GROMACS .gro file of C-alpha atoms in nm:
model
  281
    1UNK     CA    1  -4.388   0.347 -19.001
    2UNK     CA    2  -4.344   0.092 -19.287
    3UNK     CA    3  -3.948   0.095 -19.188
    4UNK     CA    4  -4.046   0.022 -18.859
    5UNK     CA    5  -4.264  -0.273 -18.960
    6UNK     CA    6  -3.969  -0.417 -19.124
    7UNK     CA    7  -3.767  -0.413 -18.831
    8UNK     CA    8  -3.994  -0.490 -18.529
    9UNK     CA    9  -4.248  -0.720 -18.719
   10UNK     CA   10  -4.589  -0.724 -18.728
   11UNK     CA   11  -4.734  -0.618 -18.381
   12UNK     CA   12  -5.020  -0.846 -18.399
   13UNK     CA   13  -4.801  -1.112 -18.410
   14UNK     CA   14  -4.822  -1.400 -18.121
   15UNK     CA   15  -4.551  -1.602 -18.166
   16UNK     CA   16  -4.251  -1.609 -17.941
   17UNK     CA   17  -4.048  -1.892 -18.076
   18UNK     CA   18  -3.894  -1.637 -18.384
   19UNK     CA   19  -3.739  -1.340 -18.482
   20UNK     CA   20  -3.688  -1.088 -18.750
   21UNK     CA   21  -3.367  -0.969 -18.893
   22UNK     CA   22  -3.325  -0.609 -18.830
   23UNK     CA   23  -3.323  -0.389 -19.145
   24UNK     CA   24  -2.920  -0.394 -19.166
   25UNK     CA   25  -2.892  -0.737 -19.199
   26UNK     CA   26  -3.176  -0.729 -19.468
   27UNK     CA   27  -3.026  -0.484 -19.618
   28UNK     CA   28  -2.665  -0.643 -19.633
   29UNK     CA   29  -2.776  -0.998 -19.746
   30UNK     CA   30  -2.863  -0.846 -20.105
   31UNK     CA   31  -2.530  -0.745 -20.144
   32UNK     CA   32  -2.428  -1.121 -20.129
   33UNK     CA   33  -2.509  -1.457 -20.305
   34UNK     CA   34  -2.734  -1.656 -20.125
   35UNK     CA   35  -2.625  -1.985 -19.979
   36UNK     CA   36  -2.892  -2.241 -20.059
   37UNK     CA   37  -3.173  -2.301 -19.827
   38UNK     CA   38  -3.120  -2.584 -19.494
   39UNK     CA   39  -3.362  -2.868 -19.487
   40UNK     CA   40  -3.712  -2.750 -19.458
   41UNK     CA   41  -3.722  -3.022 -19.118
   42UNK     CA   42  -3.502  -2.766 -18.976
   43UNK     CA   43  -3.700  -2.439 -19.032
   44UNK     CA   44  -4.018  -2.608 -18.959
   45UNK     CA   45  -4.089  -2.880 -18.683
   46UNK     CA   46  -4.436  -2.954 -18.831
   47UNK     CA   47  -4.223  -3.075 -19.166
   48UNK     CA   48  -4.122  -3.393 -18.922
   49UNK     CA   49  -4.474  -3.506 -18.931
   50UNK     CA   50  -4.611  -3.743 -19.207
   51UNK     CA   51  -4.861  -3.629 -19.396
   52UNK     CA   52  -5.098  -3.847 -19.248
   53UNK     CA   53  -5.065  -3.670 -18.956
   54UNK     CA   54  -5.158  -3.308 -19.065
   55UNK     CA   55  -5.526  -3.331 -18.971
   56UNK     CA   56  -5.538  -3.071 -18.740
   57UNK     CA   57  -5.825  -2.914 -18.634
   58UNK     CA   58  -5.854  -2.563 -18.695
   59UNK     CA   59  -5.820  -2.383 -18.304
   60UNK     CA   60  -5.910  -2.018 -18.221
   61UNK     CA   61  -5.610  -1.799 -18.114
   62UNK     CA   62  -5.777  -1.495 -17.901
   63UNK     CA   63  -5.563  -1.200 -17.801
   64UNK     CA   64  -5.622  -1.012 -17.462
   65UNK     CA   65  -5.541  -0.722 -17.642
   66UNK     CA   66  -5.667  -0.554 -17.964
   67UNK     CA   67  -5.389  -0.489 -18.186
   68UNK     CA   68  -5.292  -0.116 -18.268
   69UNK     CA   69  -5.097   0.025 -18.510
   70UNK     CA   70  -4.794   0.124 -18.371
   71UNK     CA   71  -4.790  -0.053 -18.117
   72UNK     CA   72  -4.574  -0.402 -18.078
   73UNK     CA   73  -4.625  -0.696 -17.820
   74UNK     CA   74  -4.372  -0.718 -17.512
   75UNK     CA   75  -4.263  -1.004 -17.345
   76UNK     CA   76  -3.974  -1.054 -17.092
   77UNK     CA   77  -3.850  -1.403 -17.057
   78UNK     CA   78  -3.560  -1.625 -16.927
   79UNK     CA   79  -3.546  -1.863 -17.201
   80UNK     CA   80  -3.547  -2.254 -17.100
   81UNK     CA   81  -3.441  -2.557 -17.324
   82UNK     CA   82  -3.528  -2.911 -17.153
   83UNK     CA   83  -3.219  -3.146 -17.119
   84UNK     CA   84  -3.181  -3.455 -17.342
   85UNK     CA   85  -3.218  -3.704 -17.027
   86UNK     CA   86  -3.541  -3.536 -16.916
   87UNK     CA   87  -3.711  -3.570 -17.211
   88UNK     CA   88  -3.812  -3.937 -17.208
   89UNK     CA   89  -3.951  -3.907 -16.854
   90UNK     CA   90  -4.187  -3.577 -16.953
   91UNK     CA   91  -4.286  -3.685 -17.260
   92UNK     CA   92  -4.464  -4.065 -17.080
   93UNK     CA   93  -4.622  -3.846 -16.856
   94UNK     CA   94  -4.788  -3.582 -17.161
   95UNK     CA   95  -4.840  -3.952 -17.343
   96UNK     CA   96  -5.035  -4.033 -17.039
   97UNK     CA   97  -5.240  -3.729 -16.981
   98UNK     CA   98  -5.287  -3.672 -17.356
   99UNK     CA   99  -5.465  -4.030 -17.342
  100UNK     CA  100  -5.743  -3.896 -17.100
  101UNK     CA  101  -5.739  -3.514 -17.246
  102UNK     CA  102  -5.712  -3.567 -17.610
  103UNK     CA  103  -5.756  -3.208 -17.657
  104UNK     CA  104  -5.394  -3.094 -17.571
  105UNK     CA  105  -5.222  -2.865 -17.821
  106UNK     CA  106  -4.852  -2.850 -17.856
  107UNK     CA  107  -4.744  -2.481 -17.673
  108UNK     CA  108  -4.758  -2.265 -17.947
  109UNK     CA  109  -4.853  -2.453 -18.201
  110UNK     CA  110  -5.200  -2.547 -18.379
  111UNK     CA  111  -5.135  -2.925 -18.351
  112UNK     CA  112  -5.285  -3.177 -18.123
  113UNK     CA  113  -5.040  -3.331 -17.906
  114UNK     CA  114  -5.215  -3.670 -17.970
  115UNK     CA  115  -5.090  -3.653 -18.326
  116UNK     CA  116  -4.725  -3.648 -18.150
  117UNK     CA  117  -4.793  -3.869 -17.909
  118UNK     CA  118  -4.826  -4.149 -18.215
  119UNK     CA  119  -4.421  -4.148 -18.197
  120UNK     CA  120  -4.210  -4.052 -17.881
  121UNK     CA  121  -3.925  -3.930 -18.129
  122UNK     CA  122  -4.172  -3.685 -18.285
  123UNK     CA  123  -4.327  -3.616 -17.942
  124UNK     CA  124  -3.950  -3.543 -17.831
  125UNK     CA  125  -3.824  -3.347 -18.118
  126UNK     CA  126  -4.132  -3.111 -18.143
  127UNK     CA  127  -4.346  -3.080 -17.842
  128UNK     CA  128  -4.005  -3.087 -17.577
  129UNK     CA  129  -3.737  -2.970 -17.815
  130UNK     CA  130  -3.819  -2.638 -17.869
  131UNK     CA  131  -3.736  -2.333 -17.639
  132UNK     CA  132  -3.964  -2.252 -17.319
  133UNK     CA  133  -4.005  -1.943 -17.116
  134UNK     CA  134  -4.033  -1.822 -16.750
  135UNK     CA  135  -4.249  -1.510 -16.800
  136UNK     CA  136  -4.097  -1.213 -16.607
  137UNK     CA  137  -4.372  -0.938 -16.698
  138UNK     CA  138  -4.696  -0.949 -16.859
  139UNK     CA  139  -4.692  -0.996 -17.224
  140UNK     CA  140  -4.816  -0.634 -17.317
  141UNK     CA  141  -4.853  -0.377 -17.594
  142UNK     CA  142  -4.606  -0.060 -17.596
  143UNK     CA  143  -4.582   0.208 -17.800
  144UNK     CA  144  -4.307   0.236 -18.038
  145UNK     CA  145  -4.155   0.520 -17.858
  146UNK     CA  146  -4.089   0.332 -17.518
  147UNK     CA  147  -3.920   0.041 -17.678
  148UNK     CA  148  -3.547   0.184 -17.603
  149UNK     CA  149  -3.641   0.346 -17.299
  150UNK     CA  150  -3.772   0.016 -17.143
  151UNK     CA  151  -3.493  -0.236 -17.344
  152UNK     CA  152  -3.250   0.017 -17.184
  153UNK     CA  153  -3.364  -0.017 -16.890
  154UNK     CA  154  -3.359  -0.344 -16.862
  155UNK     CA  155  -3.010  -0.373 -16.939
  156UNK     CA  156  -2.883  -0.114 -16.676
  157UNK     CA  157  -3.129  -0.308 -16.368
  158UNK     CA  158  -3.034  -0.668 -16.467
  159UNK     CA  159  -2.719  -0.672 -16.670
  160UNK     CA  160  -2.494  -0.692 -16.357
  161UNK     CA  161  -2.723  -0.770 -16.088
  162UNK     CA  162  -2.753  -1.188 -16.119
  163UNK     CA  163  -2.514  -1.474 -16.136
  164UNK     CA  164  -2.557  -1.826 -16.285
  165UNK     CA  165  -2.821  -2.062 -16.020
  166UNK     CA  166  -3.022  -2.368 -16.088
  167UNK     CA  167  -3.347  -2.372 -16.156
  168UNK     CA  168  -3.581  -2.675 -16.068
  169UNK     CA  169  -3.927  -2.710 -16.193
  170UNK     CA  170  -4.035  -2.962 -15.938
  171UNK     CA  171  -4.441  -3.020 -16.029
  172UNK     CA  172  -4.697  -3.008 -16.276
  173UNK     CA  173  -4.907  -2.747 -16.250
  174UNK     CA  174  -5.235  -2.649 -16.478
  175UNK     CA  175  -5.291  -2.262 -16.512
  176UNK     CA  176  -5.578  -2.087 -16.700
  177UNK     CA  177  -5.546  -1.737 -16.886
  178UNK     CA  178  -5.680  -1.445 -16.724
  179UNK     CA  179  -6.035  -1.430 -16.982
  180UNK     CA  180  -6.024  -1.805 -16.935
  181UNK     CA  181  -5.984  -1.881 -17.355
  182UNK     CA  182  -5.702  -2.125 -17.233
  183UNK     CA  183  -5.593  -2.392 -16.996
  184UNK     CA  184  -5.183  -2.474 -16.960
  185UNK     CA  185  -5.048  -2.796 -16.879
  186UNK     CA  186  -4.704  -2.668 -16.715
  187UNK     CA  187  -4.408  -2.721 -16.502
  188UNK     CA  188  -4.359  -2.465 -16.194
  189UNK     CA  189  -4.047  -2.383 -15.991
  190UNK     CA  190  -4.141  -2.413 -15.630
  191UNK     CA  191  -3.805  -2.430 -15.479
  192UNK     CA  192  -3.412  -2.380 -15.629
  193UNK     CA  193  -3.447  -2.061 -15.810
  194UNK     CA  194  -3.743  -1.945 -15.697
  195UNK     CA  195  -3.625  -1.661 -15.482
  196UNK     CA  196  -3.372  -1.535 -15.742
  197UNK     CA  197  -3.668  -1.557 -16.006
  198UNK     CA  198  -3.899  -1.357 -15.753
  199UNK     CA  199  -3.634  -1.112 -15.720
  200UNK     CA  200  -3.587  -1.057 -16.121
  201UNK     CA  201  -3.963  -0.999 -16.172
  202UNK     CA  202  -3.976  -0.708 -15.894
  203UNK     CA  203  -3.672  -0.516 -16.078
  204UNK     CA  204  -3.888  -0.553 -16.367
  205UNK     CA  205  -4.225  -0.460 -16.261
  206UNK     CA  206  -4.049  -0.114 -16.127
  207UNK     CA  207  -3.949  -0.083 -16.532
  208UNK     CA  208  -4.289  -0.191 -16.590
  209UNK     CA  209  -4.448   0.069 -16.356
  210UNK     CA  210  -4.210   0.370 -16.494
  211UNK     CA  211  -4.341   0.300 -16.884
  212UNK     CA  212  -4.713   0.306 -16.677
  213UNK     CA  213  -4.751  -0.090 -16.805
  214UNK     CA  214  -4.919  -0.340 -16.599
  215UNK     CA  215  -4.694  -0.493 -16.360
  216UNK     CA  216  -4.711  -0.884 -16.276
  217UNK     CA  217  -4.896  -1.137 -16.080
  218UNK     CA  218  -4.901  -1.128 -15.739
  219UNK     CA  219  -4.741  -1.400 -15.562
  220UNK     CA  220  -4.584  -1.501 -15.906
  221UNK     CA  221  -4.545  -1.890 -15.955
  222UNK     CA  222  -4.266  -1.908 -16.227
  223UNK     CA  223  -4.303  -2.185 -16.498
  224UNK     CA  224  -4.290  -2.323 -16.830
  225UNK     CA  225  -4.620  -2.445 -17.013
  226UNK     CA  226  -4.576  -2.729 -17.230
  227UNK     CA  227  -4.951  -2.775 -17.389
  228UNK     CA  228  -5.259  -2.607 -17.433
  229UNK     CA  229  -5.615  -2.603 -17.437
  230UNK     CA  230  -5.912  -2.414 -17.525
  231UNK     CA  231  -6.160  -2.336 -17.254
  232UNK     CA  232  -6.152  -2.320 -16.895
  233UNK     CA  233  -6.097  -2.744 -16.868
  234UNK     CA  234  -5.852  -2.701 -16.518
  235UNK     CA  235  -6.111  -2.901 -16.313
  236UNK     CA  236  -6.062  -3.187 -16.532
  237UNK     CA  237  -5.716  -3.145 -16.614
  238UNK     CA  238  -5.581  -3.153 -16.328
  239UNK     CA  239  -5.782  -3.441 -16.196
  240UNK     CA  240  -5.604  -3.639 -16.468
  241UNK     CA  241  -5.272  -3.426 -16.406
  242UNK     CA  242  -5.293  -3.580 -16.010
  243UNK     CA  243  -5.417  -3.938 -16.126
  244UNK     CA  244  -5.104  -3.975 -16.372
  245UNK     CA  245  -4.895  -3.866 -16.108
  246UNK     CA  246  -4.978  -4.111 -15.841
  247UNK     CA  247  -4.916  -4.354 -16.089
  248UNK     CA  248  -4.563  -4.246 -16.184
  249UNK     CA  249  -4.297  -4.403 -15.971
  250UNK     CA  250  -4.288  -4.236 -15.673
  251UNK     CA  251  -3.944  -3.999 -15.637
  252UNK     CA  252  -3.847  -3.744 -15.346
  253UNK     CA  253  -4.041  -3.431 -15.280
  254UNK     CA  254  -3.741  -3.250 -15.317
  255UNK     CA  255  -3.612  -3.435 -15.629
  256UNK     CA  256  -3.715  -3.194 -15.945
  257UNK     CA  257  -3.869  -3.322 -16.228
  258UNK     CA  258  -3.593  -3.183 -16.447
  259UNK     CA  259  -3.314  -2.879 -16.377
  260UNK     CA  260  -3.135  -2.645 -16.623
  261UNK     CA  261  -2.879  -2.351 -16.506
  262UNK     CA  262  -3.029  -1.942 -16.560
  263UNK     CA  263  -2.824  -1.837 -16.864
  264UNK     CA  264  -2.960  -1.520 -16.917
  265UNK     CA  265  -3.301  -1.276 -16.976
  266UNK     CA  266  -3.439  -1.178 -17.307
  267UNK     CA  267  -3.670  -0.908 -17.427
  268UNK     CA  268  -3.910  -0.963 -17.771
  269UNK     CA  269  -4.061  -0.664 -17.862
  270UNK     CA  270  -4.245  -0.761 -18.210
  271UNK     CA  271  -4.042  -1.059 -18.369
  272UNK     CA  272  -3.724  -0.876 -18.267
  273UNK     CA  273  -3.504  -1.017 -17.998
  274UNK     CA  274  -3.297  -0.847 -17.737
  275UNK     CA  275  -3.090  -1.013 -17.484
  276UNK     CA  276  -3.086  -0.853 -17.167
  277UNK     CA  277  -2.826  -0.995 -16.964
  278UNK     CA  278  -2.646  -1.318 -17.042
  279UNK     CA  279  -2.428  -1.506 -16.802
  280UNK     CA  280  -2.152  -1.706 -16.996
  281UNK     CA  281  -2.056  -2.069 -16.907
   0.00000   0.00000   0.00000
């Protein structure tokens, strides 16, 4: 068990944004000198932020699942990084909603998003430069024995099935957890790549079903979130979500607020990383 630890990571762990090194690679960097260490600003985005600005209230992370030994946290993703021209236009409108919901977290981070919003290059670099996910499955708990039955699986239903398409998050959307702990401020695809989206989650909710794990949302609405609350606060939210964006310049219906090409699926199981299927550019 303890050299599955190493590999897999601690199952209790929440965090999607990192991964471990699987026990070969630990085991072959001690045959080598280390190279020294990169900046710490690159290992840690919270090292961007003065001192002055570390503050931070302590939050309450709850899981929706207890943690059991053995057992390591599954999530199936299409990973999403917003473009540099995009940015500037996302991060007024957080600014704006931040201003009437100072309560905002940064998406997986402990760190009020009014601290960020002090300085649009921090608010840029940390809050919008970091990876986002389109969920594909429920994030779920699976036993160590299913992990290359379902990572296989995955491979052989999606590997060859999909081609590159755009995919346009068009709105802002607010979504709350299913026990209600949290409230998302996100972006949702409602039209160009919706249907091939829809179509990936079936293929893996029948790999879901076959490993007897719960299978997704009905009528999924694909999306990234972006911030984070405690509480149920969607009333409110999205009152202020709908004020701000009367107030934006008005833009097409059909114009999205930003657009990024599918590149690919990936599977975490723990804090290790699989890719599932990766189209090349």
């Amino acid at each position: 068990m303890d050299a599955l630890k190493a590999c897999y990571g601690d199952g209790s762990s929440d965090s999607d944004s990192e991964a471990a090194p699987s026990c070969t690679t630990k085991a072959r960097s001690e045959e080598f000198t280390l190279l020294p260490p990169p900046p710490i600003s690159l290992l840690d985005p919270l090292s961007l932020l003065g001192s002055q600005d570390l503050e931070i209230g302590q939050t309450t992370r709850v899981r929706s699942f207890p943690h059991v030994d053995g057992n390591y946290v599954l999530h199936v993703y299409i990973p999403i990084h917003i473009s540099s021209s995009s940015k500037k236009e996302i991060a007024t409108f957080l600014k704006k909603v931040t201003s009437q919901e100072p309560n905002l977290h940064v998406v997986d981070i402990d760190l009020p998003l009014k601290v960020l919003c002090k300085s649009d290059e921090k608010l840029e670099q940390v809050a919008l430069g970091r990876e986002f996910h389109i969920s594909l499955g429920r994030t779920v708990p699976i036993g160590v024995h299913q992990i290359d039955s379902v990572v296989s699986m995955l491979r052989q239903k999606l590997q060859t099935r999909h081609h590159s398409y755009w995919i346009d998050f068009n709105q802002w959307e607010v979504f709350v957890n299913d026990d209600h702990t949290r409230t998302f401020l996100s972006l949702e695809v409602v039209q160009g790549g919706l249907v091939e989206i829809t179509k990936q989650i079936e293929l893996i909710n029948a790999i879901y079903k076959l490993h007897s794990l719960p299978e997704f949302y009905k009528d999924p609405r694909p999306h990234i979130s972006l911030a984070w609350a405690l509480g149920d606060i969607s009333h409110s939210l999205k009152n202020t979500v709908n004020e701000v964006s009367k107030n934006c310049v008005a833009k097409s219906p059909n114009k999205s607020i930003f657009s990024c090409k599918f590149k690919g699926i990936e599977c975490k199981i723990g804090k290790k990383i699989y890719t599932v299927c990766k189209i090349s550019d």
